[in-house]
mmCIF file of C-alpha atoms in Angstrom:
data_model
loop_
_atom_site.group_PDB
_atom_site.id
_atom_site.type_symbol
_atom_site.label_atom_id
_atom_site.label_comp_id
_atom_site.label_asym_id
_atom_site.label_seq_id
_atom_site.Cartn_x
_atom_site.Cartn_y
_atom_site.Cartn_z
ATOM 1 C CA UNK A 131 -12.485 -21.801 -7.234
ATOM 2 C CA UNK A 132 -10.196 -19.283 -8.354
ATOM 3 C CA UNK A 133 -9.923 -19.554 -12.082
ATOM 4 C CA UNK A 134 -6.958 -17.868 -13.937
ATOM 5 C CA UNK A 135 -6.766 -17.188 -17.609
ATOM 6 C CA UNK A 136 -3.510 -18.138 -19.546
ATOM 7 C CA UNK A 137 -2.654 -14.553 -19.466
ATOM 8 C CA UNK A 138 -2.683 -14.358 -15.875
ATOM 9 C CA UNK A 139 -1.030 -17.780 -15.940
ATOM 10 C CA UNK A 140 2.144 -16.501 -17.863
ATOM 11 C CA UNK A 141 2.026 -12.870 -16.011
ATOM 12 C CA UNK A 142 2.483 -15.487 -12.538
ATOM 13 C CA UNK A 143 5.097 -17.402 -13.976
ATOM 14 C CA UNK A 144 7.118 -14.923 -15.584
ATOM 15 C CA UNK A 145 7.019 -12.473 -12.609
ATOM 16 C CA UNK A 146 8.245 -15.696 -9.916
ATOM 17 C CA UNK A 147 10.966 -16.245 -12.427
ATOM 18 C CA UNK A 148 11.795 -12.729 -12.342
ATOM 19 C CA UNK A 149 11.953 -12.393 -8.047
ATOM 20 C CA UNK A 150 13.994 -15.741 -7.787
ATOM 21 C CA UNK A 151 16.635 -14.728 -10.462
ATOM 22 C CA UNK A 152 16.895 -10.755 -10.409
ATOM 23 C CA UNK A 153 15.774 -9.464 -7.428
ATOM 24 C CA UNK A 154 15.896 -11.994 -4.287
ATOM 25 C CA UNK A 155 19.943 -12.653 -5.116
ATOM 26 C CA UNK A 156 20.786 -8.942 -5.074
ATOM 27 C CA UNK A 157 17.841 -7.733 -2.234
ATOM 28 C CA UNK A 158 20.366 -7.472 0.689
ATOM 29 C CA UNK A 159 22.888 -5.829 -0.750
ATOM 30 C CA UNK A 160 20.283 -3.481 -2.717
ATOM 31 C CA UNK A 161 18.731 -1.916 1.519
ATOM 32 C CA UNK A 162 22.666 -2.145 2.835
ATOM 33 C CA UNK A 163 23.193 0.722 -0.236
ATOM 34 C CA UNK A 164 20.052 2.170 0.548
ATOM 35 C CA UNK A 165 21.241 2.454 3.844
ATOM 36 C CA UNK A 166 24.762 3.755 2.919
ATOM 37 C CA UNK A 167 22.734 6.567 0.539
ATOM 38 C CA UNK A 168 20.899 7.875 3.376
ATOM 39 C CA UNK A 169 21.261 6.863 6.791
ATOM 40 C CA UNK A 170 22.595 9.924 8.523
ATOM 41 C CA UNK A 171 21.292 12.554 5.782
ATOM 42 C CA UNK A 172 18.886 14.946 5.881
ATOM 43 C CA UNK A 173 15.667 14.137 4.217
ATOM 44 C CA UNK A 174 16.402 16.452 1.176
ATOM 45 C CA UNK A 175 19.122 14.601 0.164
ATOM 46 C CA UNK A 176 17.597 10.985 0.138
ATOM 47 C CA UNK A 177 17.854 8.945 -2.886
ATOM 48 C CA UNK A 178 18.003 5.258 -4.640
ATOM 49 C CA UNK A 179 21.024 2.993 -5.416
ATOM 50 C CA UNK A 180 21.009 3.346 -9.664
ATOM 51 C CA UNK A 181 20.717 -0.639 -8.843
ATOM 52 C CA UNK A 182 16.902 0.331 -8.974
ATOM 53 C CA UNK A 183 16.753 1.823 -12.337
ATOM 54 C CA UNK A 184 18.274 -1.095 -13.685
ATOM 55 C CA UNK A 185 16.305 -3.257 -11.983
ATOM 56 C CA UNK A 186 12.860 -1.274 -13.438
ATOM 57 C CA UNK A 187 14.523 -1.340 -16.969
ATOM 58 C CA UNK A 188 14.810 -4.869 -16.846
ATOM 59 C CA UNK A 189 11.048 -5.288 -15.657
ATOM 60 C CA UNK A 190 10.129 -3.033 -18.281
ATOM 61 C CA UNK A 191 11.467 -5.217 -20.878
ATOM 62 C CA UNK A 192 10.000 -8.530 -19.603
ATOM 63 C CA UNK A 193 6.652 -6.848 -19.617
ATOM 64 C CA UNK A 194 6.233 -7.363 -15.849
ATOM 65 C CA UNK A 195 5.051 -3.382 -15.654
ATOM 66 C CA UNK A 196 1.639 -1.798 -14.414
ATOM 67 C CA UNK A 197 0.701 -5.800 -13.537
ATOM 68 C CA UNK A 198 -2.385 -4.190 -10.915
ATOM 69 C CA UNK A 199 -3.783 -1.642 -13.588
ATOM 70 C CA UNK A 200 -6.759 -3.896 -15.608
ATOM 71 C CA UNK A 201 -6.822 -1.917 -18.600
ATOM 72 C CA UNK A 202 -4.941 -4.324 -21.360
ATOM 73 C CA UNK A 203 -3.214 -1.805 -22.999
ATOM 74 C CA UNK A 204 -1.742 0.736 -19.829
ATOM 75 C CA UNK A 205 -1.382 -2.523 -17.935
ATOM 76 C CA UNK A 206 -1.501 -6.219 -17.733
ATOM 77 C CA UNK A 207 -5.549 -6.296 -17.951
ATOM 78 C CA UNK A 208 -5.430 -8.531 -15.325
ATOM 79 C CA UNK A 209 -8.979 -8.956 -12.865
ATOM 80 C CA UNK A 210 -8.399 -8.219 -9.229
ATOM 81 C CA UNK A 211 -8.262 -11.690 -8.184
ATOM 82 C CA UNK A 212 -5.555 -12.957 -10.835
ATOM 83 C CA UNK A 213 -3.555 -9.892 -10.095
ATOM 84 C CA UNK A 214 -3.507 -10.969 -6.069
ATOM 85 C CA UNK A 215 -1.650 -13.872 -7.235
ATOM 86 C CA UNK A 216 1.551 -11.516 -8.556
ATOM 87 C CA UNK A 217 0.935 -9.093 -5.141
ATOM 88 C CA UNK A 218 1.397 -12.514 -3.174
ATOM 89 C CA UNK A 219 4.376 -12.812 -5.126
ATOM 90 C CA UNK A 220 5.916 -9.497 -4.886
ATOM 91 C CA UNK A 221 5.253 -9.297 -1.160
ATOM 92 C CA UNK A 222 8.092 -11.746 -0.399
ATOM 93 C CA UNK A 223 10.176 -8.997 -0.939
ATOM 94 C CA UNK A 224 10.431 -5.332 0.220
ATOM 95 C CA UNK A 225 11.868 -3.801 -3.613
ATOM 96 C CA UNK A 226 10.038 -5.886 -5.979
ATOM 97 C CA UNK A 227 6.258 -3.842 -5.525
ATOM 98 C CA UNK A 228 8.658 -0.957 -6.536
ATOM 99 C CA UNK A 229 10.785 -2.651 -9.348
ATOM 100 C CA UNK A 230 7.294 -3.449 -11.056
ATOM 101 C CA UNK A 231 5.779 -0.183 -10.335
ATOM 102 C CA UNK A 232 2.918 -1.592 -8.568
ATOM 103 C CA UNK A 233 3.888 -0.080 -5.343
ATOM 104 C CA UNK A 234 1.461 1.998 -2.714
ATOM 105 C CA UNK A 235 0.704 4.609 -3.314
ATOM 106 C CA UNK A 236 1.389 5.361 -6.799
ATOM 107 C CA UNK A 237 -0.857 2.163 -8.049
ATOM 108 C CA UNK A 238 -3.947 3.194 -6.006
ATOM 109 C CA UNK A 239 -2.972 7.030 -7.440
ATOM 110 C CA UNK A 240 -2.723 5.812 -10.918
ATOM 111 C CA UNK A 241 -5.584 3.825 -10.989
ATOM 112 C CA UNK A 242 -7.780 7.391 -9.010
ATOM 113 C CA UNK A 243 -6.362 9.146 -12.167
ATOM 114 C CA UNK A 244 -7.318 6.063 -14.797
ATOM 115 C CA UNK A 245 -10.833 5.746 -13.518
ATOM 116 C CA UNK A 246 -11.665 9.247 -12.456
ATOM 117 C CA UNK A 247 -9.146 11.820 -14.353
ATOM 118 C CA UNK A 248 -9.711 13.896 -17.054
ATOM 119 C CA UNK A 249 -7.958 13.645 -20.260
ATOM 120 C CA UNK A 250 -5.125 16.398 -19.276
ATOM 121 C CA UNK A 251 -4.800 15.005 -16.068
ATOM 122 C CA UNK A 252 -4.234 11.649 -17.670
ATOM 123 C CA UNK A 253 -1.876 13.335 -19.713
ATOM 124 C CA UNK A 254 0.180 15.401 -17.320
ATOM 125 C CA UNK A 255 0.500 12.690 -14.331
ATOM 126 C CA UNK A 256 -1.010 9.612 -15.399
ATOM 127 C CA UNK A 257 1.632 9.315 -18.203
ATOM 128 C CA UNK A 258 4.582 9.681 -16.433
ATOM 129 C CA UNK A 259 3.902 7.733 -13.505
ATOM 130 C CA UNK A 260 2.894 4.477 -15.774
ATOM 131 C CA UNK A 261 6.369 5.251 -17.277
ATOM 132 C CA UNK A 262 7.996 5.291 -13.806
ATOM 133 C CA UNK A 263 9.491 8.682 -14.355
ATOM 134 C CA UNK A 264 7.807 9.909 -11.378
ATOM 135 C CA UNK A 265 6.484 9.011 -7.871
ATOM 136 C CA UNK A 266 2.974 10.314 -6.049
ATOM 137 C CA UNK A 267 1.995 11.153 -3.059
ATOM 138 C CA UNK A 268 -1.878 10.610 -1.392
ATOM 139 C CA UNK A 269 -2.828 13.001 1.754
ATOM 140 C CA UNK A 270 -5.666 12.105 3.461
ATOM 141 C CA UNK A 271 -4.495 11.634 7.408
ATOM 142 C CA UNK A 272 -4.219 14.545 9.671
ATOM 143 C CA UNK A 273 -2.439 15.229 12.998
ATOM 144 C CA UNK A 274 -4.993 17.091 14.855
ATOM 145 C CA UNK A 275 -7.935 14.855 14.505
ATOM 146 C CA UNK A 276 -9.027 11.003 14.536
ATOM 147 C CA UNK A 277 -8.562 10.149 11.077
ATOM 148 C CA UNK A 278 -10.298 6.888 11.345
ATOM 149 C CA UNK A 279 -13.505 8.887 10.684
ATOM 150 C CA UNK A 280 -12.453 10.867 7.879
ATOM 151 C CA UNK A 281 -15.138 13.516 8.352
ATOM 152 C CA UNK A 282 -13.454 14.723 10.697
ATOM 153 C CA UNK A 283 -10.396 16.111 8.190
ATOM 154 C CA UNK A 284 -10.175 20.083 8.758
ATOM 155 C CA UNK A 285 -8.179 20.490 5.799
ATOM 156 C CA UNK A 286 -10.033 22.592 3.004
ATOM 157 C CA UNK A 287 -10.288 23.040 -0.273
ATOM 158 C CA UNK A 288 -12.620 26.262 -1.140
ATOM 159 C CA UNK A 289 -13.414 27.248 -4.647
ATOM 160 C CA UNK A 290 -12.267 31.041 -5.462
ATOM 161 C CA UNK A 291 -13.490 31.846 -9.048
ATOM 162 C CA UNK A 292 -10.899 29.780 -10.925
ATOM 163 C CA UNK A 293 -9.070 28.239 -8.890
ATOM 164 C CA UNK A 294 -8.946 26.027 -5.374
ATOM 165 C CA UNK A 295 -7.328 27.435 -2.413
ATOM 166 C CA UNK A 296 -6.044 24.437 0.108
ATOM 167 C CA UNK A 297 -5.051 24.861 3.432
ATOM 168 C CA UNK A 298 -4.331 22.129 6.097
ATOM 169 C CA UNK A 299 -1.736 19.993 7.498
ATOM 170 C CA UNK A 300 -1.245 16.388 6.637
ATOM 171 C CA UNK A 301 0.982 13.458 7.550
ATOM 172 C CA UNK A 302 2.125 9.795 7.532
ATOM 173 C CA UNK A 303 1.804 10.909 3.854
ATOM 174 C CA UNK A 304 3.858 7.951 2.194
ATOM 175 C CA UNK A 305 6.381 8.764 -0.209
ATOM 176 C CA UNK A 306 7.101 12.155 0.247
ATOM 177 C CA UNK A 307 10.549 11.877 1.246
ATOM 178 C CA UNK A 308 11.073 10.305 -2.442
ATOM 179 C CA UNK A 309 12.994 12.413 -4.399
ATOM 180 C CA UNK A 310 10.929 11.525 -7.611
ATOM 181 C CA UNK A 311 7.813 12.612 -5.859
ATOM 182 C CA UNK A 312 6.423 15.373 -8.054
ATOM 183 C CA UNK A 313 2.414 15.126 -7.371
ATOM 184 C CA UNK A 314 0.017 14.868 -4.369
ATOM 185 C CA UNK A 315 -3.339 13.841 -4.155
ATOM 186 C CA UNK A 316 -4.704 15.993 -1.741
ATOM 187 C CA UNK A 317 -8.157 15.082 -0.066
ATOM 188 C CA UNK A 318 -10.164 17.673 2.078
ATOM 189 C CA UNK A 319 -13.124 19.194 3.115
ATOM 190 C CA UNK A 320 -14.744 21.260 0.210
ATOM 191 C CA UNK A 321 -17.752 22.557 2.467
ATOM 192 C CA UNK A 322 -21.724 22.593 0.973
ATOM 193 C CA UNK A 323 -24.417 22.547 2.977
ATOM 194 C CA UNK A 324 -26.634 21.528 0.189
ATOM 195 C CA UNK A 325 -25.186 17.707 0.445
ATOM 196 C CA UNK A 326 -24.677 15.285 3.028
ATOM 197 C CA UNK A 327 -22.079 14.734 4.777
ATOM 198 C CA UNK A 328 -20.276 12.062 2.177
ATOM 199 C CA UNK A 329 -20.167 14.750 -0.382
ATOM 200 C CA UNK A 330 -18.443 17.675 0.787
ATOM 201 C CA UNK A 331 -15.123 16.277 0.394
ATOM 202 C CA UNK A 332 -12.817 16.334 -2.435
ATOM 203 C CA UNK A 333 -9.525 15.079 -4.122
ATOM 204 C CA UNK A 334 -7.151 17.874 -5.614
ATOM 205 C CA UNK A 335 -3.669 17.479 -7.739
ATOM 206 C CA UNK A 336 -1.571 19.499 -6.053
ATOM 207 C CA UNK A 337 2.390 19.587 -7.802
ATOM 208 C CA UNK A 338 4.574 19.120 -4.583
ATOM 209 C CA UNK A 339 6.566 22.283 -5.497
ATOM 210 C CA UNK A 340 3.630 24.558 -5.185
ATOM 211 C CA UNK A 341 3.839 27.821 -3.353
ATOM 212 C CA UNK A 342 2.773 27.464 -0.089
ATOM 213 C CA UNK A 343 3.405 23.496 0.079
ATOM 214 C CA UNK A 344 5.924 22.898 2.927
ATOM 215 C CA UNK A 345 7.414 19.330 3.656
ATOM 216 C CA UNK A 346 7.412 20.323 7.483
ATOM 217 C CA UNK A 347 9.339 16.751 8.768
ATOM 218 C CA UNK A 348 9.815 12.959 7.578
ATOM 219 C CA UNK A 349 8.148 10.571 10.346
ATOM 220 C CA UNK A 350 10.197 7.374 11.591
ATOM 221 C CA UNK A 351 8.482 3.803 11.840
ATOM 222 C CA UNK A 352 9.819 2.080 14.898
ATOM 223 C CA UNK A 353 12.773 4.674 14.528
ATOM 224 C CA UNK A 354 13.269 3.837 10.804
ATOM 225 C CA UNK A 355 12.730 7.066 8.216
ATOM 226 C CA UNK A 356 12.109 4.523 5.518
ATOM 227 C CA UNK A 357 14.391 6.415 3.445
ATOM 228 C CA UNK A 358 14.546 7.206 0.532
ATOM 229 C CA UNK A 359 10.520 6.974 0.253
ATOM 230 C CA UNK A 360 9.957 8.579 3.706
ATOM 231 C CA UNK A 361 6.539 9.332 5.604
ATOM 232 C CA UNK A 362 6.195 12.823 6.204
ATOM 233 C CA UNK A 363 4.283 15.632 7.228
ATOM 234 C CA UNK A 364 3.037 18.189 4.867
ATOM 235 C CA UNK A 365 1.200 21.775 5.571
ATOM 236 C CA UNK A 366 -0.755 23.370 2.621
ATOM 237 C CA UNK A 367 -0.897 27.220 3.459
ATOM 238 C CA UNK A 368 -3.442 29.425 1.013
ATOM 239 C CA UNK A 369 -1.974 26.895 -1.928
ATOM 240 C CA UNK A 370 -3.542 28.227 -4.918
ATOM 241 C CA UNK A 371 -4.073 25.322 -7.998
ATOM 242 C CA UNK A 372 -6.594 25.528 -11.133
ATOM 243 C CA UNK A 373 -10.364 24.499 -10.317
ATOM 244 C CA UNK A 374 -9.423 21.512 -13.227
ATOM 245 C CA UNK A 375 -7.428 19.930 -10.853
ATOM 246 C CA UNK A 376 -10.386 18.543 -9.028
ATOM 247 C CA UNK A 377 -10.357 14.961 -9.839
ATOM 248 C CA UNK A 378 -13.988 13.899 -10.952
ATOM 249 C CA UNK A 379 -15.164 17.241 -9.849
ATOM 250 C CA UNK A 380 -15.753 18.852 -6.221
ATOM 251 C CA UNK A 381 -17.940 16.674 -3.723
ATOM 252 C CA UNK A 382 -16.587 13.378 -4.980
ATOM 253 C CA UNK A 383 -13.934 12.504 -2.711
ATOM 254 C CA UNK A 384 -15.607 9.649 -0.575
ATOM 255 C CA UNK A 385 -16.804 8.121 -3.935
ATOM 256 C CA UNK A 386 -13.279 8.209 -5.803
ATOM 257 C CA UNK A 387 -11.616 6.922 -2.254
ATOM 258 C CA UNK A 388 -14.106 3.596 -1.967
ATOM 259 C CA UNK A 389 -13.027 2.990 -5.762
ATOM 260 C CA UNK A 390 -9.398 3.516 -4.941
ATOM 261 C CA UNK A 391 -9.282 1.450 -1.651
ATOM 262 C CA UNK A 392 -10.962 -2.141 -2.895
ATOM 263 C CA UNK A 393 -8.448 -2.974 -4.907
ATOM 264 C CA UNK A 394 -5.714 -1.560 -2.963
ATOM 265 C CA UNK A 395 -6.693 -3.537 0.219
ATOM 266 C CA UNK A 396 -6.722 -6.519 -1.997
ATOM 267 C CA UNK A 397 -3.038 -5.954 -2.897
ATOM 268 C CA UNK A 398 -1.729 -5.079 0.809
ATOM 269 C CA UNK A 399 -3.154 -8.323 2.035
ATOM 270 C CA UNK A 400 -1.696 -10.675 -0.660
ATOM 271 C CA UNK A 401 1.744 -8.826 -0.086
ATOM 272 C CA UNK A 402 1.037 -9.456 3.459
ATOM 273 C CA UNK A 403 0.463 -13.162 2.441
ATOM 274 C CA UNK A 404 3.466 -13.167 0.768
ATOM 275 C CA UNK A 405 5.727 -11.346 3.238
ATOM 276 C CA UNK A 406 4.227 -14.100 5.622
ATOM 277 C CA UNK A 407 5.398 -17.162 3.245
ATOM 278 C CA UNK A 408 8.934 -15.545 2.893
ATOM 279 C CA UNK A 409 9.037 -14.954 7.066
ATOM 280 C CA UNK A 410 8.139 -18.960 7.407
ATOM 281 C CA UNK A 411 10.801 -19.878 4.970
ATOM 282 C CA UNK A 412 13.233 -17.860 6.935
ATOM 283 C CA UNK A 413 11.891 -19.338 10.284
ATOM 284 C CA UNK A 414 12.284 -22.834 9.037
ATOM 285 C CA UNK A 415 15.595 -22.586 7.390
ATOM 286 C CA UNK A 416 16.974 -20.577 10.639
ATOM 287 C CA UNK A 417 15.511 -22.910 13.246
ATOM 288 C CA UNK A 418 16.976 -26.202 11.219
ATOM 289 C CA UNK A 419 20.043 -25.019 10.483
ATOM 290 C CA UNK A 420 21.341 -24.049 14.135
ATOM 291 C CA UNK A 421 21.134 -26.087 17.091
ATOM 292 C CA UNK A 422 21.036 -26.001 20.905
ATOM 293 C CA UNK A 423 20.832 -28.149 23.616
ATOM 294 C CA UNK A 424 21.843 -30.811 21.293
ATOM 295 C CA UNK A 425 19.054 -30.536 18.890
ATOM 296 C CA UNK A 426 17.544 -27.980 15.992
ATOM 297 C CA UNK A 427 16.055 -25.029 17.357
ATOM 298 C CA UNK A 428 13.181 -25.620 15.410
ATOM 299 C CA UNK A 429 12.534 -29.044 17.455
ATOM 300 C CA UNK A 430 12.841 -27.087 20.842
ATOM 301 C CA UNK A 431 10.007 -26.111 23.051
ATOM 302 C CA UNK A 432 6.802 -25.543 20.861
ATOM 303 C CA UNK A 433 8.240 -24.170 18.065
ATOM 304 C CA UNK A 434 7.394 -26.979 15.727
ATOM 305 C CA UNK A 435 3.812 -25.973 16.670
ATOM 306 C CA UNK A 436 4.905 -22.693 15.937
ATOM 307 C CA UNK A 437 5.314 -23.989 12.522
ATOM 308 C CA UNK A 438 2.125 -25.601 12.139
ATOM 309 C CA UNK A 439 0.245 -22.240 13.229
ATOM 310 C CA UNK A 440 1.789 -20.318 10.660
ATOM 311 C CA UNK A 441 0.910 -22.349 7.701
ATOM 312 C CA UNK A 442 -2.608 -22.528 8.928
ATOM 313 C CA UNK A 443 -2.994 -18.916 9.292
ATOM 314 C CA UNK A 444 -1.206 -17.961 5.979
ATOM 315 C CA UNK A 445 -3.704 -20.299 3.902
ATOM 316 C CA UNK A 446 -6.801 -19.166 5.908
ATOM 317 C CA UNK A 447 -5.689 -15.251 4.774
ATOM 318 C CA UNK A 448 -4.774 -16.079 1.450
ATOM 319 C CA UNK A 449 -8.284 -17.724 0.881
ATOM 320 C CA UNK A 450 -10.033 -15.110 2.686
ATOM 321 C CA UNK A 451 -8.318 -12.652 0.125
ATOM 322 C CA UNK A 452 -8.753 -14.526 -2.798
ATOM 323 C CA UNK A 453 -12.246 -14.962 -2.381
ATOM 324 C CA UNK A 454 -12.889 -11.218 -1.411
ATOM 325 C CA UNK A 455 -11.279 -10.725 -5.095
ATOM 326 C CA UNK A 456 -13.235 -12.796 -6.214
ATOM 327 C CA UNK A 457 -16.454 -11.205 -5.178
ATOM 328 C CA UNK A 458 -15.154 -7.850 -6.434
ATOM 329 C CA UNK A 459 -14.865 -8.961 -9.443
ATOM 330 C CA UNK A 460 -17.938 -10.874 -10.171
ATOM 331 C CA UNK A 461 -20.679 -8.249 -7.947
ATOM 332 C CA UNK A 462 -18.650 -5.077 -7.566
ATOM 333 C CA UNK A 463 -16.575 -3.478 -4.280
ATOM 334 C CA UNK A 464 -19.785 -2.983 -2.555
ATOM 335 C CA UNK A 465 -21.051 -6.633 -2.726
ATOM 336 C CA UNK A 466 -17.446 -7.832 -1.030
ATOM 337 C CA UNK A 467 -17.866 -5.091 1.820
ATOM 338 C CA UNK A 468 -17.944 -7.474 4.709
ATOM 339 C CA UNK A 469 -15.064 -9.463 3.295
ATOM 340 C CA UNK A 470 -12.986 -6.535 2.239
ATOM 341 C CA UNK A 471 -13.142 -5.545 5.789
ATOM 342 C CA UNK A 472 -12.457 -8.719 6.798
ATOM 343 C CA UNK A 473 -9.073 -9.267 4.994
ATOM 344 C CA UNK A 474 -8.341 -6.175 6.183
ATOM 345 C CA UNK A 475 -8.138 -7.004 9.814
ATOM 346 C CA UNK A 476 -7.261 -10.686 9.355
ATOM 347 C CA UNK A 477 -4.090 -10.300 6.652
ATOM 348 C CA UNK A 478 -1.714 -7.879 8.649
ATOM 349 C CA UNK A 479 -2.863 -9.298 12.292
ATOM 350 C CA UNK A 480 -1.511 -12.722 10.521
ATOM 351 C CA UNK A 481 1.881 -11.430 9.237
ATOM 352 C CA UNK A 482 2.545 -9.394 12.288
ATOM 353 C CA UNK A 483 2.144 -12.626 14.254
ATOM 354 C CA UNK A 484 3.766 -15.106 11.890
ATOM 355 C CA UNK A 485 7.125 -12.091 11.475
ATOM 356 C CA UNK A 486 7.107 -12.178 15.323
ATOM 357 C CA UNK A 487 7.377 -16.044 15.343
ATOM 358 C CA UNK A 488 10.161 -16.111 12.722
ATOM 359 C CA UNK A 489 12.066 -13.151 14.664
ATOM 360 C CA UNK A 490 11.798 -15.506 18.013
ATOM 361 C CA UNK A 491 13.659 -18.232 16.417
ATOM 362 C CA UNK A 492 16.577 -15.715 15.012
ATOM 363 C CA UNK A 493 17.270 -14.441 17.996
ATOM 364 C CA UNK A 494 19.156 -11.072 17.801
ATOM 365 C CA UNK A 495 19.414 -11.159 14.136
ATOM 366 C CA UNK A 496 15.694 -11.082 13.907
ATOM 367 C CA UNK A 497 15.675 -7.503 15.154
ATOM 368 C CA UNK A 498 18.041 -6.055 12.734
ATOM 369 C CA UNK A 499 18.387 -5.505 9.333
ATOM 370 C CA UNK A 500 20.437 -8.590 8.560
ATOM 371 C CA UNK A 501 17.018 -10.407 7.030
ATOM 372 C CA UNK A 502 13.578 -8.431 6.019
ATOM 373 C CA UNK A 503 12.106 -9.612 8.906
ATOM 374 C CA UNK A 504 12.136 -5.926 10.629
ATOM 375 C CA UNK A 505 10.648 -4.422 7.263
ATOM 376 C CA UNK A 506 8.011 -6.531 7.476
ATOM 377 C CA UNK A 507 6.991 -6.429 10.935
ATOM 378 C CA UNK A 508 6.971 -2.554 10.371
ATOM 379 C CA UNK A 509 4.961 -3.229 7.319
ATOM 380 C CA UNK A 510 2.441 -5.510 9.319
ATOM 381 C CA UNK A 511 1.841 -3.232 12.569
ATOM 382 C CA UNK A 512 1.642 -0.199 9.981
ATOM 383 C CA UNK A 513 -1.162 -1.898 7.814
ATOM 384 C CA UNK A 514 -3.317 -2.351 11.300
ATOM 385 C CA UNK A 515 -3.971 1.560 11.437
ATOM 386 C CA UNK A 516 -3.532 2.381 7.534
ATOM 387 C CA UNK A 517 -6.647 1.827 5.477
ATOM 388 C CA UNK A 518 -8.447 2.572 8.322
ATOM 389 C CA UNK A 519 -7.626 0.967 11.686
ATOM 390 C CA UNK A 520 -9.187 -2.584 12.662
ATOM 391 C CA UNK A 521 -11.640 -1.463 14.996
ATOM 392 C CA UNK A 522 -13.060 0.561 12.407
ATOM 393 C CA UNK A 523 -13.628 -2.635 9.865
ATOM 394 C CA UNK A 524 -14.620 -5.006 12.367
ATOM 395 C CA UNK A 525 -17.161 -2.195 12.764
ATOM 396 C CA UNK A 526 -17.895 -2.248 9.316
ATOM 397 C CA UNK A 527 -18.305 -5.747 9.599
ATOM 398 C CA UNK A 528 -20.670 -6.126 12.673
ATOM 399 C CA UNK A 529 -22.903 -3.878 10.861
ATOM 400 C CA UNK A 530 -23.280 -5.638 8.121
ATOM 401 C CA UNK A 531 -24.096 -8.971 9.987
ATOM 402 C CA UNK A 532 -26.909 -6.663 12.246
ATOM 403 C CA UNK A 533 -28.219 -5.607 9.396
ATOM 404 C CA UNK A 534 -28.880 -8.928 7.501
ATOM 405 C CA UNK A 535 -30.997 -9.601 10.501
ATOM 406 C CA UNK A 536 -33.294 -6.792 10.170
ATOM 407 C CA UNK A 537 -31.217 -4.598 12.887
ATOM 408 C CA UNK A 538 -29.809 -1.223 12.663
ATOM 409 C CA UNK A 539 -26.135 -0.771 14.271
ATOM 410 C CA UNK A 540 -26.388 2.569 16.017
ATOM 411 C CA UNK A 541 -22.719 4.418 17.327
ATOM 412 C CA UNK A 542 -22.989 7.703 19.786
#
């Protein structure tokens, strides 16, 4: 059902070989270096190991670069469904998306600039991002309001003459601690009484070193600061940037966000599928290589049933995500609203459950950094909130189902 072009098949096989030969053998040592460089250090001194740039250069030389972008010149020219298979492969590693320059939030930000940016914005910011020379941040969520309803935003972007004046506070801004982060996409309220509530928000490009931009702190996820990437809280105090820094014009924020989030959710969900495959493999190997009470621990209790349940759940999530991607390619994002929301509910929850099973088999080893499991678990739990919490997506699915039957779902 999900046909692949010869071009896609080649990229998939090359990506698979690169991950197996170049990334998997060094991943444990890479993250050990990351912790040595950054644990206990102030976030302003965070840094990546030299090994990362070496891997990125190898990936570029192999043509495994910006594969998420459907542009055949700037990216790989793959459809959303075709790239989804590569996202699954890269999801088996915590470093592969960065090595391929296909990592969040940069991939989404690059696609925003590619689709909606002006020529000047593309030259100044998109080209360095595509080259992997800089990194970017997306600022949307706010600490003072329920950000599951994006119209609650209190941060503002007000036009004054030839400038936009920015005021507000954002948090969980991923990548804010990265030493190479240079540009922020800031989403905020641009009041206009003549427009409806979904045309009163804008996306603005803000250089991270702009006067009035202050990184307040980094936020830990389950006690881990995810250095040197980081998830931070940042304030904007009368920050002034040129009107030309609007992306797509004032009031276009929600339209751009929907264009950004559709493919991004496919990427996230397929990486969840890949991570779950890796967790299942780790669980089986651990369970069959250790014995307790006279037999392999995987054969104790209901552990074999856990293996079966994991296999079923992974395959279901993969098929649903590929279906959503295929529908997006053929009919557009709006035609796949139900499926996009469905995968966002299904895939992170599936990963969370599979990783939990794998952790249980690993015992104490599953709770530390000796395996990738803790990173996968944090990823899964965070994704149940990021890009819209489960409850919002379930509400969207229910609303669309009622609409099919001629009913209108109203909420207070």
